[in-house]
Short mmCIF file of C-alpha atoms in Angstrom, two decimals:
data_model
loop_
_atom_site.label_atom_id
_atom_site.label_comp_id
_atom_site.label_asym_id
_atom_site.label_seq_id
_atom_site.Cartn_x
_atom_site.Cartn_y
_atom_site.Cartn_z
CA MET X 801 -16.87 -47.81 209.23
CA ASP X 802 -20.35 -46.67 210.32
CA ASP X 803 -22.35 -48.64 212.89
CA ALA X 804 -24.88 -49.91 210.35
CA SER X 805 -22.13 -51.41 208.20
CA VAL X 806 -20.45 -52.98 211.23
CA ASP X 807 -23.75 -54.55 212.31
CA ARG X 808 -24.52 -55.80 208.80
CA LEU X 809 -21.13 -57.47 208.40
CA ALA X 810 -21.08 -58.91 211.92
CA ASN X 811 -24.54 -60.41 211.61
CA GLY X 812 -23.76 -61.71 208.14
CA LEU X 813 -20.58 -63.42 209.35
CA LEU X 814 -22.34 -65.03 212.28
CA ALA X 815 -25.21 -66.22 210.07
CA ALA X 816 -22.68 -67.73 207.69
CA LEU X 817 -20.89 -69.45 210.57
CA ASP X 818 -24.10 -70.92 211.94
CA GLY X 819 -25.64 -71.88 208.62
CA ARG X 820 -22.57 -72.92 206.66
CA ALA X 821 -23.49 -70.24 204.15
CA GLN X 822 -21.33 -67.73 202.29
CA ALA X 823 -20.40 -64.57 204.15
CA PRO X 824 -20.74 -61.06 202.71
CA ARG X 825 -17.41 -59.80 201.37
CA ALA X 826 -15.88 -56.45 202.31
CA PRO X 827 -12.61 -56.37 200.34
CA ASP X 828 -12.06 -52.64 200.98
CA MET X 829 -12.20 -53.06 204.76
CA ASP X 830 -9.02 -52.08 206.62
CA MET X 831 -7.77 -53.64 209.86
CA GLY X 832 -9.34 -50.95 212.02
CA ALA X 833 -12.76 -51.71 210.57
CA ALA X 834 -12.08 -55.44 210.87
CA ARG X 835 -11.52 -54.99 214.59
CA GLN X 836 -14.84 -53.15 214.89
CA VAL X 837 -16.61 -56.04 213.17
CA ALA X 838 -14.78 -58.64 215.27
CA GLU X 839 -15.76 -56.90 218.48
CA ARG X 840 -19.38 -56.72 217.37
CA VAL X 841 -19.27 -60.45 216.63
CA ARG X 842 -17.85 -60.99 220.11
CA THR X 843 -20.76 -59.20 221.76
CA LEU X 844 -23.23 -61.23 219.69
CA ARG X 845 -21.59 -64.52 220.63
CA GLU X 846 -21.42 -63.57 224.29
CA ALA X 847 -25.10 -62.58 224.23
CA ARG X 848 -26.00 -66.13 223.21
CA GLY X 849 -23.95 -67.70 226.00
CA GLU X 850 -20.50 -68.25 224.50
CA ARG X 851 -17.50 -67.24 226.61
CA VAL X 852 -14.07 -66.03 225.50
CA VAL X 853 -11.33 -68.33 226.86
CA GLY X 854 -8.39 -66.91 224.94
CA ARG X 855 -7.05 -65.65 221.64
CA LYS X 856 -5.73 -67.08 218.41
CA ILE X 857 -3.05 -65.40 216.34
CA GLY X 858 -3.19 -66.04 212.63
CA PHE X 859 -0.73 -65.63 209.80
CA THR X 860 2.27 -65.47 212.11
CA ASN X 861 3.94 -67.99 209.79
CA THR X 862 5.57 -65.66 207.29
CA THR X 863 6.41 -68.49 204.88
CA ILE X 864 2.74 -68.86 203.91
CA TRP X 865 1.88 -65.18 203.35
CA PRO X 866 2.31 -65.31 199.55
CA ARG X 867 -0.07 -68.26 199.27
CA TYR X 868 -2.91 -66.41 201.01
CA GLY X 869 -2.13 -62.92 199.73
CA VAL X 870 -1.56 -61.43 203.19
CA ASP X 871 1.34 -59.41 204.56
CA ALA X 872 0.77 -59.26 208.32
CA PRO X 873 -0.52 -61.35 211.23
CA MET X 874 -4.00 -60.94 212.71
CA TRP X 875 -5.88 -62.25 215.75
CA ASN X 876 -9.32 -63.10 217.09
CA TYR X 877 -10.94 -64.97 219.98
CA VAL X 878 -11.25 -68.62 220.94
CA TRP X 879 -14.34 -69.75 222.79
CA SER X 880 -15.73 -72.04 225.44
CA THR X 881 -17.65 -73.67 222.58
CA THR X 882 -14.59 -74.21 220.36
CA VAL X 883 -11.77 -75.22 222.74
CA ALA X 884 -11.28 -78.67 224.28
CA ASP X 885 -8.53 -80.98 225.46
CA LEU X 886 -7.43 -83.61 222.97
CA ALA X 887 -7.73 -86.19 225.73
CA ASP X 888 -11.47 -85.48 225.80
CA ALA X 889 -11.99 -84.84 222.06
CA SER X 890 -9.50 -86.85 220.00
CA GLU X 891 -12.14 -87.43 217.31
CA LEU X 892 -13.20 -84.39 215.31
CA SER X 893 -16.50 -84.07 213.46
CA LEU X 894 -16.11 -81.93 210.34
CA GLY X 895 -19.81 -81.44 209.76
CA GLY X 896 -20.01 -77.91 211.13
CA PHE X 897 -16.98 -76.38 209.43
CA HIS X 898 -16.48 -74.41 206.20
CA GLU X 899 -13.64 -75.85 204.09
CA PRO X 900 -11.73 -76.95 207.23
CA ARG X 901 -7.96 -77.12 207.42
CA LEU X 902 -5.62 -78.31 210.16
CA GLU X 903 -2.79 -76.36 211.77
CA PRO X 904 -0.23 -77.66 214.28
CA GLU X 905 0.47 -74.95 216.85
CA ILE X 906 1.96 -74.09 220.22
CA VAL X 907 -0.53 -73.04 222.91
CA LEU X 908 0.50 -70.81 225.82
CA HIS X 909 -1.45 -70.37 229.08
CA LEU X 910 -1.24 -67.04 230.89
CA ALA X 911 -0.75 -67.08 234.65
CA THR X 912 -0.47 -63.29 234.69
CA ALA X 913 -1.35 -60.65 232.14
CA PRO X 914 1.48 -59.46 229.87
CA THR X 915 1.91 -55.73 229.37
CA VAL X 916 2.72 -53.51 226.43
CA GLY X 917 6.35 -52.89 225.56
CA MET X 918 7.81 -56.09 226.98
CA ASP X 919 11.04 -57.27 225.41
CA ASP X 920 11.17 -60.66 223.71
CA ALA X 921 11.92 -62.57 226.91
CA ALA X 922 9.51 -60.83 229.30
CA PRO X 923 6.21 -62.39 228.13
CA PHE X 924 7.54 -65.83 229.02
CA ALA X 925 7.42 -64.88 232.70
CA CYS X 926 3.63 -64.58 232.34
CA ILE X 927 3.19 -68.19 231.18
CA ASP X 928 2.70 -71.18 233.48
CA TRP X 929 2.26 -73.97 230.92
CA VAL X 930 2.91 -74.75 227.27
CA ALA X 931 1.16 -77.32 225.09
CA HIS X 932 1.10 -78.54 221.52
CA GLY X 933 -2.29 -78.33 219.86
CA PHE X 934 -4.26 -78.56 216.64
CA GLU X 935 -6.30 -75.61 215.46
CA VAL X 936 -9.01 -76.25 212.91
CA VAL X 937 -9.30 -73.20 210.71
CA GLN X 938 -12.08 -72.46 208.26
CA SER X 939 -13.13 -69.86 205.71
CA VAL X 940 -16.67 -68.60 205.37
CA TYR X 941 -15.41 -67.00 202.15
CA PRO X 942 -15.48 -69.64 199.39
CA GLY X 943 -12.19 -71.00 198.14
CA TRP X 944 -10.19 -69.41 200.93
CA ARG X 945 -10.21 -66.10 199.08
CA PHE X 946 -10.11 -63.05 201.35
CA THR X 947 -8.05 -60.03 202.36
CA GLY X 948 -6.10 -59.93 205.61
CA PRO X 949 -8.67 -57.67 207.30
CA GLU X 950 -11.53 -59.88 206.09
CA SER X 951 -9.85 -62.91 207.66
CA ALA X 952 -9.41 -61.03 210.92
CA ALA X 953 -13.08 -60.05 211.00
CA ALA X 954 -14.24 -63.55 210.09
CA PHE X 955 -13.36 -65.09 213.47
CA GLY X 956 -9.66 -65.01 212.58
CA LEU X 957 -10.56 -68.11 210.53
CA HIS X 958 -10.89 -69.98 213.85
CA GLY X 959 -13.06 -73.08 213.99
CA ALA X 960 -11.79 -75.21 216.87
CA LEU X 961 -8.77 -75.74 219.10
CA ARG X 962 -7.73 -79.09 220.55
CA ILE X 963 -5.02 -78.87 223.21
CA GLY X 964 -2.55 -81.67 223.91
CA PRO X 965 -0.77 -82.46 227.21
CA ARG X 966 0.24 -79.42 229.24
CA HIS X 967 3.87 -78.92 230.22
CA THR X 968 4.25 -76.91 233.41
CA LEU X 969 7.24 -74.61 233.20
CA PRO X 970 9.97 -74.70 235.85
CA GLU X 971 11.09 -71.63 237.77
CA ARG X 972 14.34 -71.61 235.80
CA ARG X 973 12.97 -71.51 232.29
CA ASP X 974 15.67 -69.92 230.13
CA HIS X 975 16.29 -73.26 228.43
CA TRP X 976 12.61 -73.54 227.50
CA ALA X 977 12.63 -70.07 225.97
CA THR X 978 15.45 -71.15 223.68
CA LEU X 979 13.76 -74.44 222.77
CA LEU X 980 10.53 -72.69 221.85
CA SER X 981 12.31 -70.76 219.11
CA ARG X 982 14.31 -73.67 217.67
CA PHE X 983 12.20 -76.83 217.43
CA GLY X 984 10.90 -78.49 214.30
CA VAL X 985 7.65 -80.28 213.50
CA ARG X 986 6.48 -82.86 210.96
CA LEU X 987 2.79 -83.34 210.15
CA PHE X 988 1.44 -86.71 208.97
CA ARG X 989 -1.85 -87.80 207.41
CA ASP X 990 -2.62 -91.54 207.32
CA GLY X 991 1.08 -92.38 207.56
CA GLU X 992 2.28 -89.92 204.90
CA ARG X 993 4.30 -86.86 205.84
CA VAL X 994 2.44 -83.94 204.28
CA ALA X 995 4.15 -80.89 205.79
CA GLU X 996 6.97 -79.78 208.02
CA GLY X 997 7.84 -76.54 209.73
CA HIS X 998 9.94 -74.78 212.29
CA ALA X 999 9.27 -72.58 215.30
CA SER X 1000 11.29 -69.76 213.78
CA HIS X 1001 8.71 -69.44 210.98
CA VAL X 1002 6.22 -68.11 213.56
CA LEU X 1003 7.55 -64.53 213.79
CA GLY X 1004 10.81 -66.00 215.13
CA GLY X 1005 9.04 -68.21 217.70
CA PRO X 1006 5.80 -68.47 219.70
CA LEU X 1007 7.02 -66.06 222.38
CA ARG X 1008 7.54 -63.35 219.79
CA ALA X 1009 4.06 -64.07 218.49
CA LEU X 1010 2.70 -63.43 221.99
CA ALA X 1011 4.63 -60.16 222.20
CA PHE X 1012 3.14 -59.15 218.85
CA LEU X 1013 -0.37 -59.83 220.16
CA VAL X 1014 0.17 -57.73 223.29
CA ASP X 1015 1.33 -54.75 221.25
CA GLU X 1016 -1.39 -55.25 218.61
CA LEU X 1017 -4.12 -55.17 221.25
CA ALA X 1018 -2.82 -51.82 222.43
CA ARG X 1019 -3.25 -50.41 218.91
CA TYR X 1020 -7.00 -51.09 219.00
CA PRO X 1021 -8.36 -49.94 222.37
CA GLY X 1022 -11.77 -51.38 221.58
CA SER X 1023 -10.31 -54.85 222.12
CA PRO X 1024 -9.82 -55.98 225.74
CA PRO X 1025 -6.24 -56.68 226.85
CA LEU X 1026 -5.10 -60.18 227.68
CA GLU X 1027 -5.98 -61.49 231.14
CA ALA X 1028 -4.64 -64.19 233.43
CA GLY X 1029 -6.22 -67.55 232.65
CA GLU X 1030 -6.44 -67.07 228.89
CA VAL X 1031 -4.92 -69.45 226.36
CA VAL X 1032 -3.12 -68.10 223.32
CA THR X 1033 -2.55 -70.25 220.27
CA THR X 1034 0.36 -68.69 218.47
CA GLY X 1035 0.02 -69.62 214.81
CA THR X 1036 0.56 -72.54 212.53
CA LEU X 1037 3.98 -74.15 212.29
CA THR X 1038 3.21 -75.49 208.79
CA ASP X 1039 0.86 -74.50 206.02
CA ALA X 1040 -2.75 -75.37 206.87
CA GLN X 1041 -3.79 -78.74 205.45
CA PRO X 1042 -7.27 -79.52 204.04
CA LEU X 1043 -9.30 -81.97 206.12
CA SER X 1044 -11.64 -84.76 205.01
CA PRO X 1045 -13.61 -87.29 207.07
CA GLY X 1046 -11.96 -90.60 207.93
CA GLU X 1047 -8.39 -89.33 208.25
CA SER X 1048 -5.80 -89.83 210.97
CA TRP X 1049 -3.44 -86.91 211.62
CA TRP X 1050 -0.42 -86.74 213.91
CA THR X 1051 2.76 -84.79 214.53
CA GLU X 1052 6.34 -85.40 215.53
CA LEU X 1053 8.39 -82.66 217.22
CA ASP X 1054 12.18 -82.40 217.31
CA GLY X 1055 14.32 -80.33 219.63
CA ILE X 1056 11.83 -79.81 222.45
CA PRO X 1057 10.47 -82.12 225.17
CA ILE X 1058 6.87 -81.96 223.94
CA GLU X 1059 5.24 -85.07 222.52
CA GLY X 1060 3.47 -85.22 219.19
CA ILE X 1061 -0.32 -85.32 219.13
CA ARG X 1062 -2.96 -87.19 217.13
CA ILE X 1063 -6.50 -86.54 215.97
CA GLU X 1064 -9.05 -88.50 213.89
CA THR X 1065 -11.64 -86.92 211.61
CA ARG X 1066 -15.20 -88.03 210.82
CA GLU X 1067 -18.30 -86.68 209.14
#
């Protein structure tokens, strides 16, 4: 994709994000071009004072691919302006989002940078804490209609990330690695169970999602590699659920010593 097209799409996406407008479509864009656009968006956001604090991986849950018409995961950045602890932000204003939906996820914090070619177990050695979180996803394309590359370019659909209590990992962590691939989750809205999922739906587990991200970054050298201190949210454990003001959402987890989390929505 030529520079003028990259600039046009990047500026159009950011204008849509800021103004709650519709974004320009590019249905013929491939993932290489999507990465060019995403990196241009990153430079624009950094120029106005936002700071990358980690990455989000999207569409790692293979059970939902048919619903969205995608066939592969994607990723993008999370920001100092979009990430907060649930303890400090347990009430979520929906006013700034485009068709927001809620995703229960596992969040990993990197103590050291993972490297390309690690086996499934190796990335876990780079992590110092694990948390359960809610990601708010959004689509600047009306009706949640897009291609996989379009979703990757459009902020990876990321809107906000709220992180629950952190669980520091022990030195002997083999048991945790097993638990992270085998736990289940139930998602509730106003007392009604609306979705359930399993860690194995996320590319076989959040650690495998992290390994995917490391290798994917190496495929596109224009994207910076992961660094120590970043958070990585590894993909939704259930299908994303539409959000409306005045709702109470919470989760229950089985098979892992991580507590469920709760968030309230408002206008």
